[in-house]
Short mmCIF file of C-alpha atoms and ligand atoms in Angstrom, two decimals:
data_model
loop_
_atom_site.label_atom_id
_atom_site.label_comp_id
_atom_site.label_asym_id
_atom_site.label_seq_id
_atom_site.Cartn_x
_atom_site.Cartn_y
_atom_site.Cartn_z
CA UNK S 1459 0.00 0.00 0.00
CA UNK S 1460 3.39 2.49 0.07
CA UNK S 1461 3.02 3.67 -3.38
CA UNK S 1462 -0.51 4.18 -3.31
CA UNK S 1463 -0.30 6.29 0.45
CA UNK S 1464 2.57 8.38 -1.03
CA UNK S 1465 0.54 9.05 -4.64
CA UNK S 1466 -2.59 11.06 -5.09
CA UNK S 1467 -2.62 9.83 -8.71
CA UNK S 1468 -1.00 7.16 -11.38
CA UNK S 1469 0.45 10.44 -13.02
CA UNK S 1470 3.70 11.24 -10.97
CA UNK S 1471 4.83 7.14 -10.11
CA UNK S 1472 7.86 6.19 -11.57
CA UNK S 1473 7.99 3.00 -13.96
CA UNK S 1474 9.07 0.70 -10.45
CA UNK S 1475 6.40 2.20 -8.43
CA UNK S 1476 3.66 1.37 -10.68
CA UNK S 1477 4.62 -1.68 -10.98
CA UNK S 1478 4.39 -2.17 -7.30
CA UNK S 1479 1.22 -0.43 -7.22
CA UNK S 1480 -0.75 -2.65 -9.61
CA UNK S 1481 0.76 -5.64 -8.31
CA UNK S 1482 -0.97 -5.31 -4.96
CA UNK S 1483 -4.20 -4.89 -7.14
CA UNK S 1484 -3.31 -8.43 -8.19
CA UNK S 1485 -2.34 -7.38 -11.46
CA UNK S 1486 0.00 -8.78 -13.65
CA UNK S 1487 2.99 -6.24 -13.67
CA UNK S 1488 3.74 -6.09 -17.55
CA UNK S 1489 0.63 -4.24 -17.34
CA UNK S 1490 2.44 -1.10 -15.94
CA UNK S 1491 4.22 -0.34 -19.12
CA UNK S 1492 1.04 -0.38 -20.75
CA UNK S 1493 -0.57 1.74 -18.51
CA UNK S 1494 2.52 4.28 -18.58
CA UNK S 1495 1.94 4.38 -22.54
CA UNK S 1496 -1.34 5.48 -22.58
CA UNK S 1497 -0.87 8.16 -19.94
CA UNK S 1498 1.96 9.44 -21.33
CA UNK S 1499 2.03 8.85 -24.72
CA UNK S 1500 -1.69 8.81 -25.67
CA UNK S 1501 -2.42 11.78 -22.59
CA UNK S 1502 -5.30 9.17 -21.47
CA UNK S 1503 -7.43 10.31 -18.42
CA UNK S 1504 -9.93 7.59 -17.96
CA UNK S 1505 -8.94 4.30 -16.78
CA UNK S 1506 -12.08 2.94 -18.79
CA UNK S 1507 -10.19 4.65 -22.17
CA UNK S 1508 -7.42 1.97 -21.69
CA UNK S 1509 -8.42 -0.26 -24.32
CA UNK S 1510 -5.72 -2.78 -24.22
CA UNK S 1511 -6.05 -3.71 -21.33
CA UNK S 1512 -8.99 -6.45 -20.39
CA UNK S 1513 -12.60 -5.28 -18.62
CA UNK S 1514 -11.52 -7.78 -15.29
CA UNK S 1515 -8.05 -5.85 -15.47
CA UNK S 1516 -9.67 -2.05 -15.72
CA UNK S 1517 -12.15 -2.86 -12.86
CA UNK S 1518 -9.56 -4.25 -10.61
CA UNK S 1519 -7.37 -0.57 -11.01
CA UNK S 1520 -10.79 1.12 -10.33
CA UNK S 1521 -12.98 -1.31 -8.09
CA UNK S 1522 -10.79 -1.86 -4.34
CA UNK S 1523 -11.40 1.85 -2.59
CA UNK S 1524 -8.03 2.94 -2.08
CA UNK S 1525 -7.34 2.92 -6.47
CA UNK S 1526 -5.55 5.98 -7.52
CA UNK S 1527 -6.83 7.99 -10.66
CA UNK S 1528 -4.72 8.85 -13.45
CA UNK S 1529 -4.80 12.68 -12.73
CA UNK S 1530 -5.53 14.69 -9.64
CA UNK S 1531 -6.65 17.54 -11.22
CA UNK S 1532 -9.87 18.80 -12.20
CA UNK S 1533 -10.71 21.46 -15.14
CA UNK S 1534 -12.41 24.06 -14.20
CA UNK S 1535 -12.56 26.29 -17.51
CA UNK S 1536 -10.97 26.22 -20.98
CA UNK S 1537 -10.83 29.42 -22.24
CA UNK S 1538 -9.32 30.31 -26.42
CA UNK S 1539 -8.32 33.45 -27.04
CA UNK S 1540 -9.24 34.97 -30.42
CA UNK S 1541 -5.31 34.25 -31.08
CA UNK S 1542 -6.13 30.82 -30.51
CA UNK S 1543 -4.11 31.13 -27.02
CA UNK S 1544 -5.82 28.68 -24.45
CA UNK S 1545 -6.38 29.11 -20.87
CA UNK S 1546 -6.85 26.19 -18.55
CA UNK S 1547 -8.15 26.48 -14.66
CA UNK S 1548 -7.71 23.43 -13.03
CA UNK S 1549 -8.69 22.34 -9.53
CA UNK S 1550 -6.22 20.68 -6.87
CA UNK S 1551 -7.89 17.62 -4.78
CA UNK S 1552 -7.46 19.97 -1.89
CA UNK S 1553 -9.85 22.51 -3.92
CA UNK S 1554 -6.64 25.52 -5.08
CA UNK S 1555 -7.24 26.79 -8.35
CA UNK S 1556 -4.20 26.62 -10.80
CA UNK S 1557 -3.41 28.16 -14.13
CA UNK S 1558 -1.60 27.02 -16.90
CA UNK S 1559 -1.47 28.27 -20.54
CA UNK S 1560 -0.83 27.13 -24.21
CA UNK S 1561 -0.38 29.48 -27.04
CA UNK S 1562 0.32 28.24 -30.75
CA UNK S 1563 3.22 29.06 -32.79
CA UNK S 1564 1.98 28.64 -36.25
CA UNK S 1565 5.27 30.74 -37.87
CA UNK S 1566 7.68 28.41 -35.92
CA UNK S 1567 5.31 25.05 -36.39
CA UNK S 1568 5.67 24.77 -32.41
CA UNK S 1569 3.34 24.46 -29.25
CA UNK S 1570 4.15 26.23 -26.05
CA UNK S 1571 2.91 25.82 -22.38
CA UNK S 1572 3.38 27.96 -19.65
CA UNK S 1573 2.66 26.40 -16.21
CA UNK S 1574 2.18 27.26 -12.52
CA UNK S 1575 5.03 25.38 -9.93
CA UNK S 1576 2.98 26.75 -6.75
CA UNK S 1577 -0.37 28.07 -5.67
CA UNK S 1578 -0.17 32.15 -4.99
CA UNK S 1579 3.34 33.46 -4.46
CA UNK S 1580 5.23 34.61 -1.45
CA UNK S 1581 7.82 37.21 -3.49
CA UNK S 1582 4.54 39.83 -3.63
CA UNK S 1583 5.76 41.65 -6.77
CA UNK S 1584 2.83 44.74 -6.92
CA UNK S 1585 2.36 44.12 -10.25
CA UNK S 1586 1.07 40.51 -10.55
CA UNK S 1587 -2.10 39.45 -9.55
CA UNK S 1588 -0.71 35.99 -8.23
CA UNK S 1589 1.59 38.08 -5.92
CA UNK S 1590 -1.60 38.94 -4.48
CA UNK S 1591 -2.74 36.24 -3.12
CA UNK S 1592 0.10 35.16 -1.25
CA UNK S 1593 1.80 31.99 -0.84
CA UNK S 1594 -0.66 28.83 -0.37
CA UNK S 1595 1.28 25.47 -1.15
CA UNK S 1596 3.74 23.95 -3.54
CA UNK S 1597 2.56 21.61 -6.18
CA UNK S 1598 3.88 18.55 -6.35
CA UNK S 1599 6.16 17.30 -9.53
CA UNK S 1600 2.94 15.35 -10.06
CA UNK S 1601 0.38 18.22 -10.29
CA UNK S 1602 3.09 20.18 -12.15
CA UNK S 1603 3.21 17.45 -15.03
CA UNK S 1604 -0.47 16.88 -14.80
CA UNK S 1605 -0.94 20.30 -16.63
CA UNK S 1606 0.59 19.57 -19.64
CA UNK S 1607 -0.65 16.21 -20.08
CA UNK S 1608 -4.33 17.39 -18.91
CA UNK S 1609 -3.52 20.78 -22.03
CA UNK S 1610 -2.58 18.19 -24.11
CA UNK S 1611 -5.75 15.69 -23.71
CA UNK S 1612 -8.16 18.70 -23.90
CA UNK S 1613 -6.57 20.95 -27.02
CA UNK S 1614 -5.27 17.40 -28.84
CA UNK S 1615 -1.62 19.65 -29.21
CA UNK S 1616 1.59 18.04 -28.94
CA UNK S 1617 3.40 20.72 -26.54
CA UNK S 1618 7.15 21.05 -27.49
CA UNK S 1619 8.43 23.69 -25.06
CA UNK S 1620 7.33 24.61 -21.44
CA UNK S 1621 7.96 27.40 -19.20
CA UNK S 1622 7.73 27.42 -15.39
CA UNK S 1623 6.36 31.23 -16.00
CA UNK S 1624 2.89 30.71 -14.38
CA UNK S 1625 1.54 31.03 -10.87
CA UNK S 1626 4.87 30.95 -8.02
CA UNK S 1627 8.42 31.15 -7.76
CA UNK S 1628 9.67 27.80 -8.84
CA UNK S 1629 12.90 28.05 -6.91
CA UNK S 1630 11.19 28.37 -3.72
CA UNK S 1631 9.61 24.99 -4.69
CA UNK S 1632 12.95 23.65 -5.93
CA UNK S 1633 12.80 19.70 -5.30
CA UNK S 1634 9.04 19.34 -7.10
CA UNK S 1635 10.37 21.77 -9.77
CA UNK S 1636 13.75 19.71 -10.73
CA UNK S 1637 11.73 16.43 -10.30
CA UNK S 1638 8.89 17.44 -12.70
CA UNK S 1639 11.41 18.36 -15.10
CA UNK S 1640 13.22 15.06 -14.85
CA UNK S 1641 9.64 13.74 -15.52
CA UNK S 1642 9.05 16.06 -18.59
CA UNK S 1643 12.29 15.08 -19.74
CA UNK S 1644 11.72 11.03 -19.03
CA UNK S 1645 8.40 10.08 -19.42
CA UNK S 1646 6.74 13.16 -21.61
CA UNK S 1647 10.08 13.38 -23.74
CA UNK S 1648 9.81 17.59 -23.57
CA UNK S 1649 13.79 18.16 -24.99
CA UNK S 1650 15.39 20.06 -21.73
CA UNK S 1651 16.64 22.74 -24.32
CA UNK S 1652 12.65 23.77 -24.61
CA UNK S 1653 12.44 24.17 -20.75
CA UNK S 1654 12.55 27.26 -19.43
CA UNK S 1655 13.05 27.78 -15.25
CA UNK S 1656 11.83 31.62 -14.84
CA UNK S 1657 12.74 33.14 -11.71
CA UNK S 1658 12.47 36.26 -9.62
CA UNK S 1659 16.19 35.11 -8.55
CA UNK S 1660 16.32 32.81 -5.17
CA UNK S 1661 20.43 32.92 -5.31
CA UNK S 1662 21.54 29.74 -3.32
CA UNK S 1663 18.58 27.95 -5.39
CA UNK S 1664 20.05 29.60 -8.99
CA UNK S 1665 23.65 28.06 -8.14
CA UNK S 1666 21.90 25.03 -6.87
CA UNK S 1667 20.24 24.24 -10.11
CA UNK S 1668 23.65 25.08 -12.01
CA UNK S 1669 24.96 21.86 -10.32
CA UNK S 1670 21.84 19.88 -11.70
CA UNK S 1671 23.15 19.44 -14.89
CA UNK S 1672 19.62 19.91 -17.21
CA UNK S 1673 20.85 22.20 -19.16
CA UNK S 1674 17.54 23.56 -19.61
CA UNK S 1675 17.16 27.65 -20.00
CA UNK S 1676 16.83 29.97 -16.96
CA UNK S 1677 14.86 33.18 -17.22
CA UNK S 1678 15.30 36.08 -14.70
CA UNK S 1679 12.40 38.48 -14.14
CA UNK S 1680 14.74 41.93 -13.24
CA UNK S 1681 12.54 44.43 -14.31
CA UNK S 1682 14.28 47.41 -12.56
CA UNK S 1683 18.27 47.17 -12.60
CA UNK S 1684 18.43 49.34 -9.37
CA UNK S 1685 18.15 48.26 -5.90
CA UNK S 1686 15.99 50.99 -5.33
CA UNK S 1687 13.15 50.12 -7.91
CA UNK S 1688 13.61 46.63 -7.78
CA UNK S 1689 13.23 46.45 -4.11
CA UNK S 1690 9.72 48.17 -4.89
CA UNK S 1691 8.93 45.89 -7.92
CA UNK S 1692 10.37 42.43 -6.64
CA UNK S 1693 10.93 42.12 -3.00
CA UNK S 1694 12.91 39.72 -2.86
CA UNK S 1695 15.67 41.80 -4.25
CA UNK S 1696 16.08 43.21 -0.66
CA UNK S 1697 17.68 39.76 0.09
CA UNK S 1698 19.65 38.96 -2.56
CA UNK S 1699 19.87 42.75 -4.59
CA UNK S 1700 20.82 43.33 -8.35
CA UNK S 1701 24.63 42.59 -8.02
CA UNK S 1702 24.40 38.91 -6.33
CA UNK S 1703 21.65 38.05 -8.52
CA UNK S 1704 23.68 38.81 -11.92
CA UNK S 1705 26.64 37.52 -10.76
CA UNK S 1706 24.60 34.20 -9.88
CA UNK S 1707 23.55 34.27 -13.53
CA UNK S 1708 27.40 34.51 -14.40
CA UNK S 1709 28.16 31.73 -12.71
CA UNK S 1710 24.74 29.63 -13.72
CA UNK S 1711 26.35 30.83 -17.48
CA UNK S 1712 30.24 29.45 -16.88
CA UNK S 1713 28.98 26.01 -15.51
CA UNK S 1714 25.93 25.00 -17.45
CA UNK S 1715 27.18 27.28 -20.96
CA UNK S 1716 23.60 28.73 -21.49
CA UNK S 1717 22.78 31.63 -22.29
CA UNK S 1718 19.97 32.90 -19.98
CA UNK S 1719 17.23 35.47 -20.63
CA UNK S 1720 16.33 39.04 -18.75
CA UNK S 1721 12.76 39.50 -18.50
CA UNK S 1722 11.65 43.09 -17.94
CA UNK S 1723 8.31 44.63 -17.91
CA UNK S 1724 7.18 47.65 -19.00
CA UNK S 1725 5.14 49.81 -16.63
CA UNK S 1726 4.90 53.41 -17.40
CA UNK S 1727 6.66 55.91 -15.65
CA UNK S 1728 8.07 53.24 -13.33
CA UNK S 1729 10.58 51.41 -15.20
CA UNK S 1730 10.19 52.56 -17.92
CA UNK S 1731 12.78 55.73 -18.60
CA UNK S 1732 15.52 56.10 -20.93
CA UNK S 1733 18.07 56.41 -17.76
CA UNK S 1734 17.18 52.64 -16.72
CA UNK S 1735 17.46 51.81 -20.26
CA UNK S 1736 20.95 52.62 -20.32
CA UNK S 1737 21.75 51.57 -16.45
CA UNK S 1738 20.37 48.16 -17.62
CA UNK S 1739 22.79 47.86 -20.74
CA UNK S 1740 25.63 48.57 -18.58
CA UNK S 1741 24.67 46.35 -16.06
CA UNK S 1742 24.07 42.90 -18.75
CA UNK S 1743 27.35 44.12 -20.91
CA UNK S 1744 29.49 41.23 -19.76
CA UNK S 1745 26.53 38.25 -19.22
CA UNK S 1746 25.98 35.84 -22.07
CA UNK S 1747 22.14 36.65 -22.18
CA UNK S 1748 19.15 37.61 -24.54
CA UNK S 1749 16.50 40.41 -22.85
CA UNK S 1750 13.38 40.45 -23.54
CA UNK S 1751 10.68 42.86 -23.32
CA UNK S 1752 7.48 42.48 -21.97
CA UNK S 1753 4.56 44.87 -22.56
CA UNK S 1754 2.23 45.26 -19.07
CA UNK S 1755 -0.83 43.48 -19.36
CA UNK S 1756 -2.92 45.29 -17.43
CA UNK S 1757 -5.70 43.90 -14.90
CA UNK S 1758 -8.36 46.60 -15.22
CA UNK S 1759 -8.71 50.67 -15.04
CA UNK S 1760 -8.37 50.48 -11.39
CA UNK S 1761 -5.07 48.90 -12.00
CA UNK S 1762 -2.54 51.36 -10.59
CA UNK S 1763 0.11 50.03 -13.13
CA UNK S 1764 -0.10 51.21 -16.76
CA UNK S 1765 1.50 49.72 -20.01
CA UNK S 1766 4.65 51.78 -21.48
CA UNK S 1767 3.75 53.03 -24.68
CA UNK S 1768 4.93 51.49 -27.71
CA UNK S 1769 6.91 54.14 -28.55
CA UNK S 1770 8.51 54.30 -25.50
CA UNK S 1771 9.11 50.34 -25.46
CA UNK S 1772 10.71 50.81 -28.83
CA UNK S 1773 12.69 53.84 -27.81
CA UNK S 1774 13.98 52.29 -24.52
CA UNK S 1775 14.82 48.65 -26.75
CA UNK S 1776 17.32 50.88 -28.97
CA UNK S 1777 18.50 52.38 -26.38
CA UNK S 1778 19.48 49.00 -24.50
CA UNK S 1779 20.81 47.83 -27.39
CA UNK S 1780 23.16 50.39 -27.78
CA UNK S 1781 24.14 49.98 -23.97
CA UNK S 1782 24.63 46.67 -23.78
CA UNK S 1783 26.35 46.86 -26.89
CA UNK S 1784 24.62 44.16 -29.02
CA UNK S 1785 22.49 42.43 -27.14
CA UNK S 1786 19.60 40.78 -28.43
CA UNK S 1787 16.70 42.42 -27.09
CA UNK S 1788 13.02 41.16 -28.17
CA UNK S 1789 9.94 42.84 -27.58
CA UNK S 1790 7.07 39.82 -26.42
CA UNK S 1791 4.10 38.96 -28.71
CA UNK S 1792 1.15 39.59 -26.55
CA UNK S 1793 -0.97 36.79 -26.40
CA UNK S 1794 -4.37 36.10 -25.19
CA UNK S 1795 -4.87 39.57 -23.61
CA UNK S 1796 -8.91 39.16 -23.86
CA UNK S 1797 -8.88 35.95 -21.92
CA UNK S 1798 -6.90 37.39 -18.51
CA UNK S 1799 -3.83 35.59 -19.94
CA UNK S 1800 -1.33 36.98 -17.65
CA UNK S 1801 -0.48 35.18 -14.46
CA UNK S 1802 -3.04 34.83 -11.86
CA UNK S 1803 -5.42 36.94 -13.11
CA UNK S 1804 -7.96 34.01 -13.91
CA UNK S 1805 -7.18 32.11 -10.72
CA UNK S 1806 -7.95 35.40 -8.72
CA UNK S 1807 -11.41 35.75 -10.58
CA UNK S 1808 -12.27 32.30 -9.17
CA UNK S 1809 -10.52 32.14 -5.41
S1 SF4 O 2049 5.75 37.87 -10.74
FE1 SF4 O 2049 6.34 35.75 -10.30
S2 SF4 O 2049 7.65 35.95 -8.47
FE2 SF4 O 2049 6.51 37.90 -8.61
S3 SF4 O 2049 4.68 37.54 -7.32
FE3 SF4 O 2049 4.14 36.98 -9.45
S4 SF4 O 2049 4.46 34.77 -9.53
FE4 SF4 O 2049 5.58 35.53 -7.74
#
């Protein structure tokens, strides 16, 4: 009964642990493979969907009280934007609401899923509505997983790159985040390269993962390259400020030899100024790394924050450019803005 007291759902057990678990159904243990095929290769949910497997054989894994289900989750809206982003809720056992989305990539021919590593946040930034609820509980590599098989079920898409840029600092959750991506990696077969970690930069947890060998890509949400703003617009910059958390990414760039991304968003008369523009170049001039700008989505009018201009975004790219002398500096595609497609927004709605 170990595997099935430390499981909420089939989804999560390695290969060994299956097997354990269906032989104390009194199943014949071959049958695990099986089983792992059509979860993770055909995204079934329904244990009467396996059809392989024999009608004595599916009611034994459903009839004794104690069987697991193949997922934990539950969905609690699909949403598809007129972009043909979609926007999943999904419901823990335990009743938390979690977000994940998947946009479409018809130019590049590729599918991409962003997903949540924890319920609220603790790091508060002002600016995000999942900051606002505060931190409730980790998921579990399990529940992390479950998203993009449960995406791919409903939408039919084969997702080829995720990013840990949903609901939470994945960092803080570090040992369900490195084990879910050993999972994507193992049993979904999601390329590392087409991971991306984003974080709001946990230092000890950034060197941490440089040790991990993955070599998947690490994102850093900076978005002010002072102490003073950044202490305003990520907290957690008052315990590891600007200065530790680049050099981190120096040294997460000389052991793993990836480049890693600056994520900065653009809020009006915050962030937003020429002056940062050019304190930001100097500050990335020596780091291997791409930046990329990201236009504010904003809640609603009572939102205090506003979205730079265009022109200013455009203005303060060139500027950057010039600064940092050469970096590669993108300005993001919005997607799914009439759905509530930024983080937390939807979950907020429904908590
Ligand atoms: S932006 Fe990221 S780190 Fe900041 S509160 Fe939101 S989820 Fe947490």
């Amino acid at each position: 009964m170990a595997e099935r007291n430390k499981h909420q759902s089939l989804i999560g057990m390695r290969l060994e642990e299956l097997e354990t678990y269906i032989e104390e159904l009194g199943l014949e243990k071959f049958r695990a493979k099986q089983i792992f095929k059509w979860i993770y290769s055909k995204n079934v949910r329904d244990i009467d969907n396996l059809s392989d497997i024999s009608k004595d054989a599916r009611l034994k894994l459903q009839a004794d009280p104690k069987a697991l289900p193949i997922g934990s989750l539950n969905l609690i809206t699909h949403q598809i934007s007129k972009d043909g982003t979609e926007k999943f809720l999904f419901e823990t056992k335990s009743g938390e609401k979690v977000e994940s989305v998947l946009m479409k990539f018809e130019e590049r021919d590729s599918v991409s899923a962003c997903i949540s590593s924890q319920i609220g946040c603790a790091v508060g930034c002002p600016f995000c509505a999942t900051g606002t609820l505060g931190f409730k509980k980790n998921l579990s590599a399990a529940e992390i997983i479950e998203q993009v098989l449960f995406m791919q079920n409903i939408s039919g898409e084969r997702i080829d790159n995720i990013v840990y840029m949903g609901q939470g600092e994945p960092l803080s959750n570090y040992d369900n985040v490195v084990e879910s991506i050993r999972m994507l990696r193992e049993l979904v077969g999601i390329g590392v390269r087409h991971i991306t970690v984003s974080t709001s930069g946990i230092v000890p947890r950034i060197d941490q993962l440089a040790k991990e060998n993955l070599q998947i890509n690490l994102a850093l949400s900076l978005h002010d390259p002072t102490d003073e703003g950044r202490d305003f617009l990520v907290p957690i910059n008052k315990k590891w400020p600007v200065l530790e958390v680049i050099n981190s990414l120096n040294r997460y760039e000389l052991i793993t030899n990836r480049r890693v991304t600056i994520e900065y968003v653009m809020l009006e008369g915050v962030n937003d100024s020429f002056e940062k523009a050019k304190i930001l170049g100097e500050l990335v001039r020596n780091l291997h790394c791409n930046i990329n700008l990201i236009p504010y989505n904003q809640t609603d009018v009572s939102d205090p924050f506003k979205r730079s201009p265009n022109s200013n975004i455009k203005k303060f790219k060139e500027l950057l450019e010039k600064t940092s002398r050469n970096k590669t500096v993108t300005i993001r595609r919005e997607r799914g803005h009439d759905i509530n497609a930024a983080c937390g927004q939807l979950a907020n709605k429904h908590q």
